[in-house]
CSV table of C-alpha atoms (C1' of nucleotides) in Angstrom, one decimal:
chain,number,residue,atom,x,y,z
U,8,MET,CA,11.1,-1.1,-2.2
U,9,HIS,CA,9.2,1.6,0.6
U,10,LEU,CA,5.6,3.7,-0.7
U,11,ASP,CA,3.9,6.3,0.9
U,12,LEU,CA,0.7,8.1,-1.1
U,13,ASP,CA,1.7,12.2,-1.1
U,14,ALA,CA,-0.5,13.6,1.3
U,15,PHE,CA,-3.0,10.3,1.5
U,16,PHE,CA,-6.3,11.7,2.9
U,17,ALA,CA,-6.7,14.9,2.1
U,18,ALA,CA,-4.9,14.3,-1.4
U,19,VAL,CA,-8.2,12.3,-2.0
U,20,GLU,CA,-10.9,14.5,-0.6
U,21,GLN,CA,-9.2,16.7,-3.2
U,22,ARG,CA,-9.5,14.7,-6.1
U,23,ASP,CA,-13.2,14.6,-5.7
U,24,LYS,CA,-13.5,18.0,-4.5
U,25,PRO,CA,-12.9,20.3,-7.6
U,26,SER,CA,-13.1,23.2,-6.0
U,27,LEU,CA,-10.8,22.5,-3.3
U,28,ARG,CA,-7.7,21.7,-5.4
U,29,GLY,CA,-5.0,24.2,-4.6
U,30,LYS,CA,-6.4,24.6,-1.1
U,31,PRO,CA,-5.6,24.0,2.1
U,32,VAL,CA,-7.8,20.6,3.5
U,33,ILE,CA,-7.5,18.8,6.8
U,34,VAL,CA,-8.1,15.4,7.4
U,35,GLY,CA,-9.3,14.4,11.5
U,36,GLY,CA,-11.2,14.4,13.8
U,37,ILE,CA,-13.7,17.9,13.1
U,38,GLY,CA,-15.4,17.8,17.1
U,39,LEU,CA,-14.0,19.6,20.6
U,40,ARG,CA,-11.1,16.8,21.0
U,41,GLY,CA,-10.0,16.2,17.2
U,42,VAL,CA,-6.3,16.1,15.9
U,43,VAL,CA,-5.5,16.1,11.9
U,44,SER,CA,-5.4,12.7,10.4
U,45,THR,CA,-3.5,14.8,7.0
U,46,ALA,CA,-4.0,18.0,5.9
U,47,SER,CA,-2.5,19.0,2.6
U,48,TYR,CA,0.6,20.5,1.4
U,49,GLU,CA,-1.0,24.0,1.3
U,50,ALA,CA,-2.2,23.3,4.8
U,51,ARG,CA,1.1,22.1,5.7
U,52,ARG,CA,2.6,25.6,4.8
U,53,PHE,CA,0.5,27.3,7.9
U,54,GLY,CA,2.2,25.0,10.1
U,55,VAL,CA,-0.7,22.2,10.6
U,56,GLY,CA,0.4,18.7,10.7
U,57,SER,CA,-1.0,15.0,12.0
U,58,ALA,CA,-2.0,14.4,15.0
U,59,MET,CA,-2.1,18.7,15.7
U,60,ALA,CA,-5.3,19.2,17.8
U,61,MET,CA,-7.7,20.8,15.4
U,62,HIS,CA,-8.5,23.9,17.2
U,63,GLU,CA,-4.8,24.5,17.0
U,64,ALA,CA,-5.0,23.4,13.0
U,65,ARG,CA,-8.3,26.1,13.2
U,66,ARG,CA,-6.3,28.8,14.6
U,67,ARG,CA,-3.5,28.2,12.0
U,68,CYS,CA,-4.8,27.9,8.9
U,69,PRO,CA,-8.6,29.3,9.6
U,70,ASN,CA,-9.4,29.5,6.1
U,71,ALA,CA,-8.9,25.5,5.0
U,72,ALA,CA,-11.4,23.2,4.7
U,73,PHE,CA,-12.0,21.0,7.4
U,74,LEU,CA,-13.1,17.9,7.0
U,75,SER,CA,-14.0,14.2,8.8
U,76,GLY,CA,-13.1,12.1,6.6
U,77,ARG,CA,-14.9,8.9,4.0
U,78,PHE,CA,-12.9,5.7,4.3
U,79,HIS,CA,-14.6,4.2,2.0
U,80,ALA,CA,-13.3,6.6,-0.6
U,81,TYR,CA,-10.1,5.7,1.2
U,82,ARG,CA,-10.1,2.0,1.5
U,83,ALA,CA,-10.7,2.0,-2.6
U,84,ALA,CA,-8.5,3.6,-3.4
U,85,SER,CA,-5.9,1.6,-1.5
U,86,ALA,CA,-7.1,-0.9,-3.2
U,87,ILE,CA,-6.1,-0.1,-6.6
U,88,VAL,CA,-2.7,0.8,-5.2
U,89,MET,CA,-1.6,-2.5,-3.5
U,90,GLY,CA,-3.0,-4.2,-6.6
U,91,LEU,CA,-0.6,-2.1,-9.0
U,92,LEU,CA,2.9,-3.3,-5.9
U,93,HIS,CA,1.2,-7.3,-6.0
U,94,GLU,CA,1.7,-7.1,-10.0
U,95,LEU,CA,5.8,-6.2,-8.9
U,96,SER,CA,5.9,-9.4,-6.2
U,97,PRO,CA,3.9,-11.2,-4.2
U,98,LEU,CA,6.0,-10.4,-1.0
U,99,VAL,CA,3.4,-6.5,-0.6
U,100,GLU,CA,3.8,-5.6,3.3
U,101,PRO,CA,0.9,-2.6,3.9
U,102,LEU,CA,1.8,-0.9,7.2
U,103,SER,CA,-1.3,1.0,6.8
U,104,LEU,CA,-3.6,2.7,4.0
U,105,ASP,CA,-1.6,5.3,2.7
U,106,GLU,CA,1.8,2.7,2.7
U,107,ALA,CA,3.9,-0.3,2.1
U,108,PHE,CA,7.0,-2.2,1.9
U,109,VAL,CA,7.2,-4.0,-1.2
U,110,ASP,CA,10.4,-7.0,-1.4
U,111,LEU,CA,11.4,-6.3,-4.9
U,112,ALA,CA,14.0,-8.9,-4.8
U,113,ALA,CA,11.5,-11.9,-4.2
U,114,GLY,CA,9.3,-10.6,-7.6
U,115,GLY,CA,10.8,-12.8,-10.1
U,116,PRO,CA,14.1,-12.3,-12.2
U,117,ARG,CA,14.7,-9.7,-12.9
U,118,PRO,CA,18.0,-6.5,-13.1
U,119,LEU,CA,18.4,-5.3,-10.1
U,120,ASP,CA,20.0,-2.7,-10.5
U,121,THR,CA,19.9,1.7,-10.5
U,122,GLY,CA,18.7,2.0,-13.8
U,123,ALA,CA,16.2,-0.9,-13.8
U,124,LEU,CA,14.9,-0.4,-11.0
U,125,LEU,CA,14.7,3.9,-10.6
U,126,GLY,CA,12.2,2.0,-14.4
U,127,VAL,CA,10.8,0.0,-12.3
U,128,ALA,CA,10.0,2.3,-9.6
U,129,ALA,CA,9.2,5.1,-12.1
U,130,ASP,CA,6.7,3.3,-14.1
U,131,LEU,CA,5.3,2.2,-11.0
U,132,ARG,CA,4.2,6.3,-10.5
U,133,ALA,CA,2.5,6.9,-13.5
U,134,ARG,CA,0.3,3.8,-13.0
U,135,LEU,CA,-0.7,4.8,-9.9
U,136,THR,CA,-1.1,8.2,-11.2
U,137,ALA,CA,-3.0,7.5,-14.1
U,138,ALA,CA,-5.2,4.3,-12.2
U,139,THR,CA,-6.2,6.0,-8.9
U,140,GLY,CA,-7.5,9.7,-11.2
U,141,GLY,CA,-4.3,11.6,-10.1
U,142,LEU,CA,-2.8,11.1,-6.5
U,143,THR,CA,1.0,10.6,-5.6
U,144,ALA,CA,3.1,9.0,-4.1
U,145,SER,CA,7.1,9.1,-3.1
U,146,VAL,CA,9.1,5.8,-3.7
U,147,GLY,CA,12.4,4.7,-2.0
U,148,LEU,CA,14.4,2.1,-3.4
U,149,GLY,CA,17.1,0.5,-0.3
U,150,SER,CA,19.1,-2.7,0.8
U,151,SER,CA,16.2,-3.2,3.6
U,152,LYS,CA,13.1,-1.4,5.2
U,153,PHE,CA,15.3,1.0,6.7
U,154,MET,CA,17.0,2.7,3.8
U,155,ALA,CA,13.6,2.2,2.1
U,156,LYS,CA,12.0,4.4,4.2
U,157,VAL,CA,14.4,6.3,4.5
U,158,ALA,CA,14.8,6.7,0.8
U,159,SER,CA,11.2,7.6,0.1
U,160,GLU,CA,11.1,10.2,3.4
U,161,LEU,CA,14.3,11.3,0.9
U,162,ALA,CA,12.1,11.5,-1.8
U,163,LYS,CA,8.8,13.2,-0.5
U,164,PRO,CA,6.5,14.2,-2.1
U,165,ASP,CA,6.2,13.3,-5.3
U,166,GLY,CA,9.5,11.9,-6.3
U,167,ILE,CA,11.8,9.1,-6.6
U,168,ARG,CA,14.9,8.2,-4.4
U,169,LEU,CA,17.5,5.5,-4.2
U,170,VAL,CA,20.7,4.6,-1.4
U,171,GLU,CA,23.0,3.2,-3.2
U,172,PRO,CA,24.4,-0.5,-1.5
U,173,GLY,CA,27.1,0.3,-0.1
U,174,THR,CA,26.6,4.5,0.4
U,175,GLU,CA,23.9,2.9,3.6
U,176,VAL,CA,25.8,4.6,6.8
U,177,ALA,CA,27.1,7.7,4.3
U,178,THR,CA,23.3,8.6,3.9
U,179,ILE,CA,22.1,8.3,7.1
U,180,ALA,CA,24.6,9.9,9.3
U,181,GLY,CA,24.1,13.1,9.9
U,182,LEU,CA,20.2,12.5,9.9
U,183,PRO,CA,18.4,13.0,13.6
U,184,ALA,CA,18.5,9.6,15.4
U,185,ARG,CA,14.7,10.2,15.5
U,186,ALA,CA,14.3,9.0,11.5
U,187,ILE,CA,15.3,5.8,12.7
U,188,PRO,CA,11.8,3.3,12.9
U,189,GLY,CA,11.9,2.9,16.8
U,190,VAL,CA,13.1,5.6,18.4
U,191,GLY,CA,10.1,8.3,18.8
U,192,PRO,CA,10.1,11.7,21.8
U,193,ALA,CA,10.7,9.9,24.7
U,194,THR,CA,13.7,7.5,23.2
U,195,MET,CA,14.6,10.1,21.7
U,196,ASP,CA,14.7,12.7,25.2
U,197,ARG,CA,17.5,9.8,27.0
U,198,LEU,CA,18.9,9.9,23.5
U,199,SER,CA,20.1,13.8,23.9
U,200,ARG,CA,20.0,13.4,27.9
U,201,LEU,CA,24.0,11.2,26.4
U,202,GLY,CA,24.5,14.0,23.6
U,203,VAL,CA,23.6,12.3,21.4
U,204,SER,CA,21.3,14.3,18.4
U,205,THR,CA,22.2,12.5,14.6
U,206,ILE,CA,23.0,8.7,14.1
U,207,ALA,CA,26.1,9.8,13.6
U,208,ASP,CA,26.3,10.6,17.3
U,209,LEU,CA,24.7,7.4,18.2
U,210,GLN,CA,27.4,5.3,16.3
U,211,GLN,CA,29.2,6.4,19.1
U,212,LEU,CA,27.8,4.8,21.3
U,213,SER,CA,29.0,1.0,22.7
U,214,ALA,CA,25.7,-1.4,22.7
U,215,ALA,CA,26.4,-2.8,26.1
U,216,GLU,CA,26.0,1.2,26.9
U,217,LEU,CA,22.4,1.5,24.7
U,218,VAL,CA,21.5,-1.4,26.3
U,219,ARG,CA,22.1,-0.1,29.7
U,220,GLU,CA,19.7,2.8,29.1
U,221,LEU,CA,17.1,2.0,26.8
U,222,GLY,CA,16.4,-2.5,28.0
U,223,LYS,CA,17.8,-4.8,25.5
U,224,SER,CA,15.3,-4.8,22.8
U,225,SER,CA,15.4,-1.1,21.7
U,226,GLY,CA,19.7,-0.5,22.4
U,227,GLU,CA,20.0,-3.8,20.6
U,228,HIS,CA,17.6,-2.5,17.7
U,229,LEU,CA,19.6,1.2,17.8
U,230,HIS,CA,22.6,0.0,17.4
U,231,ARG,CA,22.6,-1.9,15.0
U,232,MET,CA,20.0,0.9,13.0
U,233,ALA,CA,23.2,3.4,13.5
U,234,PHE,CA,25.3,1.4,11.1
U,235,ALA,CA,22.0,0.2,8.5
U,236,ALA,CA,22.3,-2.9,9.8
U,237,ASP,CA,18.8,-4.1,9.0
U,238,ASP,CA,17.4,-7.7,8.0
U,239,ARG,CA,13.6,-7.5,8.9
U,240,PRO,CA,12.2,-9.1,6.1
U,241,VAL,CA,9.3,-8.4,4.5
U,242,GLU,CA,5.9,-9.7,6.0
U,243,PRO,CA,2.9,-9.7,3.2
U,244,GLU,CA,0.6,-11.6,6.3
U,245,ARG,CA,0.7,-10.6,9.7
U,246,GLU,CA,-1.7,-11.8,11.7
U,247,THR,CA,-4.7,-9.9,14.1
U,248,LYS,CA,-3.9,-10.1,17.4
U,249,SER,CA,-6.1,-8.1,18.8
U,250,ILE,CA,-9.2,-5.7,18.4
U,251,SER,CA,-10.3,-3.0,19.6
U,252,VAL,CA,-13.4,-0.2,19.5
U,253,GLU,CA,-12.7,3.4,21.9
U,254,ASP,CA,-14.1,6.6,22.4
U,255,THR,CA,-13.1,9.7,22.7
U,256,PHE,CA,-16.4,11.8,24.6
U,257,GLU,CA,-17.0,15.9,23.9
U,258,HIS,CA,-18.1,15.8,26.9
U,259,ASP,CA,-16.4,13.6,29.9
U,260,ILE,CA,-18.8,11.5,31.2
U,261,ALA,CA,-19.4,10.1,34.9
U,262,ASP,CA,-23.0,8.5,34.4
U,263,ALA,CA,-22.3,4.8,35.0
U,264,ALA,CA,-25.0,3.3,33.3
U,265,VAL,CA,-24.2,5.6,30.6
U,266,LEU,CA,-20.9,4.3,30.7
U,267,SER,CA,-22.2,0.9,30.9
U,268,ARG,CA,-24.5,1.5,27.8
U,269,ILE,CA,-21.8,2.2,25.8
U,270,ALA,CA,-19.5,-0.5,26.2
U,271,ASP,CA,-22.0,-2.7,24.9
U,272,ARG,CA,-22.2,-0.5,22.2
U,273,HIS,CA,-18.6,-0.6,21.8
U,274,ALA,CA,-18.3,-4.7,22.6
U,275,ALA,CA,-20.3,-5.1,20.2
U,276,GLN,CA,-18.6,-4.0,18.0
U,277,VAL,CA,-15.6,-5.6,18.8
U,278,VAL,CA,-17.6,-8.4,18.2
U,279,GLU,CA,-18.8,-7.6,14.7
U,280,ARG,CA,-15.5,-7.6,13.4
U,281,LEU,CA,-14.5,-10.7,15.8
U,282,SER,CA,-16.7,-12.6,14.0
U,283,ALA,CA,-16.2,-10.8,10.6
U,284,ALA,CA,-12.5,-12.4,11.7
U,285,ALA,CA,-13.8,-15.9,12.4
U,286,LEU,CA,-11.9,-15.0,15.6
U,287,PHE,CA,-12.6,-16.5,19.1
U,288,ALA,CA,-10.9,-15.0,22.2
U,289,ARG,CA,-10.0,-15.4,25.3
U,290,THR,CA,-9.3,-11.9,26.9
U,291,VAL,CA,-11.2,-9.0,27.1
U,292,THR,CA,-10.1,-4.9,28.3
U,293,VAL,CA,-11.3,-2.5,29.0
U,294,LYS,CA,-10.0,1.0,28.3
U,295,VAL,CA,-10.8,4.6,30.8
U,296,ARG,CA,-8.3,7.6,29.6
U,297,TRP,CA,-8.7,10.1,32.8
U,298,PRO,CA,-10.1,14.2,32.2
U,299,ASP,CA,-6.2,14.3,33.3
U,300,PHE,CA,-5.5,12.0,29.8
U,301,SER,CA,-3.9,9.5,32.1
U,302,SER,CA,-5.5,5.8,31.4
U,303,VAL,CA,-6.1,2.8,33.0
U,304,SER,CA,-7.0,-0.3,31.2
U,305,ARG,CA,-8.5,-4.5,33.1
U,306,SER,CA,-8.7,-7.0,31.8
U,307,ARG,CA,-10.0,-10.4,32.2
U,308,THR,CA,-8.3,-13.5,30.2
U,309,LEU,CA,-11.3,-16.4,30.2
U,310,ASP,CA,-11.1,-19.7,30.3
U,311,GLY,CA,-12.0,-20.3,26.9
U,312,ALA,CA,-12.3,-18.7,24.1
U,313,THR,CA,-15.0,-17.1,22.5
U,314,ASP,CA,-16.9,-14.4,20.5
U,315,ARG,CA,-20.2,-14.0,22.1
U,316,LEU,CA,-21.7,-10.6,22.4
U,317,GLU,CA,-23.0,-11.2,26.0
U,318,VAL,CA,-20.3,-13.0,27.2
U,319,VAL,CA,-17.4,-9.8,25.6
U,320,ALA,CA,-19.7,-7.4,27.0
U,321,GLN,CA,-20.8,-8.6,30.7
U,322,VAL,CA,-17.4,-8.7,31.0
U,323,ALA,CA,-16.2,-5.5,29.5
U,324,ARG,CA,-19.2,-3.8,32.1
U,325,ASN,CA,-17.8,-6.3,35.2
U,326,LEU,CA,-14.5,-4.5,34.4
U,327,LEU,CA,-15.6,-1.5,34.4
U,328,ASP,CA,-17.6,-1.8,37.4
U,329,GLY,CA,-14.8,-2.2,39.3
U,330,LEU,CA,-13.5,1.7,38.5
U,331,ASP,CA,-14.6,4.5,39.9
U,332,THR,CA,-15.4,6.4,36.7
U,333,SER,CA,-17.6,9.4,39.6
U,334,GLN,CA,-15.2,11.9,37.9
U,335,GLY,CA,-15.7,11.8,34.8
U,336,VAL,CA,-14.4,9.8,31.4
U,337,ARG,CA,-13.0,11.4,29.1
U,338,LEU,CA,-12.7,7.7,26.8
U,339,LEU,CA,-13.7,4.5,27.1
U,340,GLY,CA,-12.4,1.2,24.6
U,341,VAL,CA,-13.2,-2.1,24.9
U,342,GLY,CA,-11.0,-4.9,23.2
U,343,VAL,CA,-10.4,-8.6,23.2
U,344,SER,CA,-6.9,-9.9,22.4
U,345,GLY,CA,-5.4,-13.7,23.1
U,346,LEU,CA,-7.3,-14.3,19.5
U,347,VAL,CA,-7.5,-17.8,18.1
U,348,GLU,CA,-9.5,-19.8,15.6
U,349,VAL,CA,-11.5,-22.5,17.3
U,350,ALA,CA,-13.7,-21.2,20.1
U,351,GLN,CA,-13.6,-23.3,22.9
U,352,GLU,CA,-17.0,-22.2,24.2
U,353,PRO,CA,-18.0,-25.1,26.7
U,354,LEU,CA,-15.5,-24.0,29.7
U,355,PHE,CA,-16.5,-20.3,29.5
U,356,ASP,CA,-17.8,-20.1,32.9
U,357,LEU,CA,-19.2,-16.6,33.9
U,358,GLU,CA,-18.8,-16.5,37.2
U,359,THR,CA,-20.8,-13.2,38.2
U,360,SER,CA,-23.4,-13.6,39.5
U,361,SER,CA,-25.6,-9.9,38.1
U,362,PRO,CA,-28.3,-10.7,35.9
U,363,GLY,CA,-26.5,-10.5,32.5
U,364,ARG,CA,-28.9,-7.5,30.6
U,365,VAL,CA,-29.0,-8.1,27.2
U,366,VAL,CA,-27.5,-5.9,24.7
U,367,GLU,CA,-29.9,-4.3,22.6
U,368,GLU,CA,-29.1,-4.4,19.2
U,369,ALA,CA,-30.2,-0.8,17.7
U,370,GLU,CA,-29.6,1.1,21.3
U,371,ALA,CA,-30.3,5.3,22.0
U,372,PRO,CA,-28.2,7.3,20.7
U,373,LEU,CA,-26.1,7.6,23.6
U,374,THR,CA,-23.9,10.8,22.6
U,375,ARG,CA,-25.0,13.2,20.3
U,376,ARG,CA,-22.9,13.5,17.6
U,377,PRO,CA,-21.6,17.3,16.2
U,378,SER,CA,-24.0,17.4,13.9
U,379,GLY,CA,-25.6,14.3,11.7
U,380,TRP,CA,-23.7,15.7,7.9
U,381,PRO,CA,-20.5,15.7,8.8
U,382,ALA,CA,-18.3,18.2,6.6
U,383,GLY,CA,-17.1,15.9,3.5
U,384,THR,CA,-19.8,13.3,3.8
U,385,ASP,CA,-21.0,12.5,-0.8
U,386,VAL,CA,-24.9,13.6,-0.3
U,387,VAL,CA,-27.2,13.4,-3.8
U,388,HIS,CA,-29.4,16.0,-4.0
U,389,GLU,CA,-33.1,14.6,-5.7
U,390,ARG,CA,-32.8,17.6,-8.2
U,391,HIS,CA,-29.4,19.3,-7.8
U,392,GLY,CA,-27.2,15.6,-8.3
U,393,ALA,CA,-23.9,14.5,-6.7
U,394,GLY,CA,-21.9,16.7,-4.3
U,395,TRP,CA,-20.4,17.2,-1.2
U,396,VAL,CA,-21.8,18.8,2.7
U,397,TRP,CA,-19.7,22.4,2.5
U,398,GLY,CA,-21.2,22.7,5.7
U,399,SER,CA,-24.0,22.3,8.6
U,400,GLY,CA,-25.8,23.7,11.4
U,401,LEU,CA,-28.9,25.8,13.0
U,402,GLY,CA,-30.9,23.1,10.7
U,403,ARG,CA,-29.5,23.9,7.4
U,404,VAL,CA,-26.7,22.4,5.9
U,405,THR,CA,-24.4,23.5,2.7
U,406,VAL,CA,-23.8,20.9,0.0
U,407,ARG,CA,-21.8,22.0,-3.6
U,408,PHE,CA,-22.6,20.6,-6.7
U,409,GLU,CA,-19.6,18.7,-8.0
U,410,THR,CA,-17.5,15.2,-7.8
U,411,ALA,CA,-14.2,14.1,-8.7
U,412,ALA,CA,-15.2,13.9,-13.2
U,413,THR,CA,-16.6,17.9,-13.4
U,414,GLY,CA,-15.2,21.0,-12.3
U,415,PRO,CA,-15.6,22.7,-9.8
U,416,GLY,CA,-19.7,23.2,-8.3
U,417,PRO,CA,-22.2,25.5,-7.2
U,418,VAL,CA,-23.3,25.7,-3.6
U,419,ARG,CA,-26.7,25.2,-2.5
U,420,THR,CA,-28.2,25.3,0.7
U,421,PHE,CA,-30.7,22.7,2.5
U,422,ALA,CA,-33.2,22.4,5.6
U,423,SER,CA,-31.1,19.6,7.0
U,424,ASP,CA,-34.3,17.5,6.4
U,425,ASP,CA,-34.8,17.5,3.4
U,426,PRO,CA,-36.3,14.7,1.9
U,427,GLU,CA,-34.9,15.0,-1.1
U,428,LEU,CA,-31.2,14.8,0.4
U,429,THR,CA,-30.0,11.6,1.3
U,430,VAL,CA,-26.2,10.8,2.0
U,431,ALA,CA,-24.6,8.7,-1.0
U,432,VAL,CA,-23.9,5.3,-1.4
U,433,PRO,CA,-20.7,3.6,-1.5
U,434,ALA,CA,-19.9,1.6,-4.3
U,435,ALA,CA,-18.4,-1.4,-3.0
U,436,SER,CA,-19.5,-0.9,0.3
U,437,PRO,CA,-22.4,-0.7,2.3
U,438,ALA,CA,-23.7,2.4,3.6
U,439,VAL,CA,-23.8,3.4,6.7
U,440,PRO,CA,-25.0,6.9,7.1
U,441,GLY,CA,-25.5,9.3,9.9
O,152,DT,C1',-10.8,24.6,23.0
O,153,DC,C1',-4.9,21.4,25.2
O,154,DT,C1',-3.8,15.4,23.4
O,155,DG,C1',-8.0,10.5,17.5
O,156,DG,C1',-8.8,5.8,16.4
O,157,DG,C1',-6.4,1.4,15.6
O,158,DG,C1',-3.2,-1.1,16.6
O,159,DT,C1',2.5,-4.0,17.8
O,160,DC,C1',6.3,-4.4,20.7
O,161,DC,C1',8.3,-4.5,25.4
O,162,DT,C1',9.3,-4.7,30.3
O,163,DA,C1',8.0,-5.6,35.3
O,164,DG,C1',6.2,-7.8,38.8
O,165,DG,C1',3.1,-11.7,40.6
O,166,DA,C1',0.7,-16.2,40.4
O,167,DC,C1',2.4,-20.5,39.5
O,168,DC,C1',4.6,-25.2,38.0
O,169,DC,C1',7.9,-28.9,38.4
P,242,DT,C1',16.2,-23.4,59.7
P,243,DC,C1',17.2,-18.1,55.8
P,244,DT,C1',15.4,-16.3,51.1
P,245,DG,C1',16.3,-23.1,44.2
P,246,DG,C1',16.3,-22.0,39.5
P,247,DG,C1',13.9,-21.8,35.5
P,248,DG,C1',9.7,-21.2,32.6
P,249,DT,C1',5.1,-20.1,31.5
P,250,DC,C1',1.2,-17.1,32.6
P,251,DC,C1',-1.4,-13.1,33.3
P,252,DT,C1',-2.1,-8.2,34.5
P,253,DA,C1',-0.9,-3.5,33.8
P,254,DG,C1',1.1,0.2,32.1
P,255,DG,C1',4.4,2.6,28.3
P,256,DA,C1',6.3,3.3,23.9
P,257,DC,C1',5.9,4.3,19.1
P,258,DC,C1',3.8,4.0,14.7
P,259,DC,C1',0.3,5.4,10.8
DNA sequence: TCTGGGGTCCTAGGACCC
DNA sequence: TCTGGGGTCCTAGGACCC
């Protein structure tokens, strides 16, 4: 089974903001260089889709609600859904907050005939909608991950689809080759040059031809997938292989001292997550995106594994120092990999002689945020109660006072520094205001 | 006013080792 | 008196996914 929540982020917003139900909602980066994360189906009718530049989305659908996202709410809804999936089978592989594979055959003795499977899926969808306060999901059933995923795609939105065993090849033959997982824009370009547009076209090529064109791994993979031969297992627990933090700036930054401080700040976030996972890292990587959107990375592998901020931060700064950033930097990232569960600190050797600057935990803000009140944020006003930020600017914040449990509510405007207005504390996770 | 952030996997060349 | 051969590790870049 493959399950995919419909327009997930936007659907959570519409659930919690009744005035947005039935209206175009776009969740994503709301800054100058943001992209769309999720568009509601109402917004998709205007041609707005995932990964589209936000300015383009605004051009196509100026009257949509543009929200920056409330990940605590998405995580909470996701946890409920994943819990329901675990009731079906111990083998659940989440692909993201809104998607997962379930190996139903591992779920114990259960009749796996078509009728029973459709019943399981229908029951799951009903319970999911009830448990999440109205979210919907599309469910695909099939004899492999590939077929289940194809089925859920065909089921969207808010549906169920089952690909009968024996009908796999016929089901996929007419689909574009792009429907095969692993075939992206670059691979599709190369396939087009070979005259391939559909999976049926792909079936005409030999494995040897595909390997010659695309390399051994993806060539062989594609040849198998073209005939629906997919034996990849559902893997419930996949170990973390890397941790990274990166940020695209509102405006390119050329100041080396500023970039160095941002690298420190990113290193601190990386180390925080590394420690939370009880892991240690051997390799530190810095990534830079230039104004022309090309990017480079520089990495260094240490003799031992570390979780110390001073070490990660200094290596990151040294790697950054090796790049000429005078033309400006669009994005700066810091990451770690080569993760292990035990420290090997004594082996560590920082041979650089530059004095290690002490990293202060609370640096002054380095990049101005577009607003202290991002659109969509949950807030509480002492006299008016719970609501969400409708918009802000020019020293004012406009709030709509409504929740999932109320009907559409009224709008009021306050001064941005109104002491009675505060960011709401998410129920299950620590608050990170501002 | 082009083009996020967090990941995984693959390839290819060079260093290094036996 | 050409320039072995195989394996692993590291680095860098790129494709892809959600």
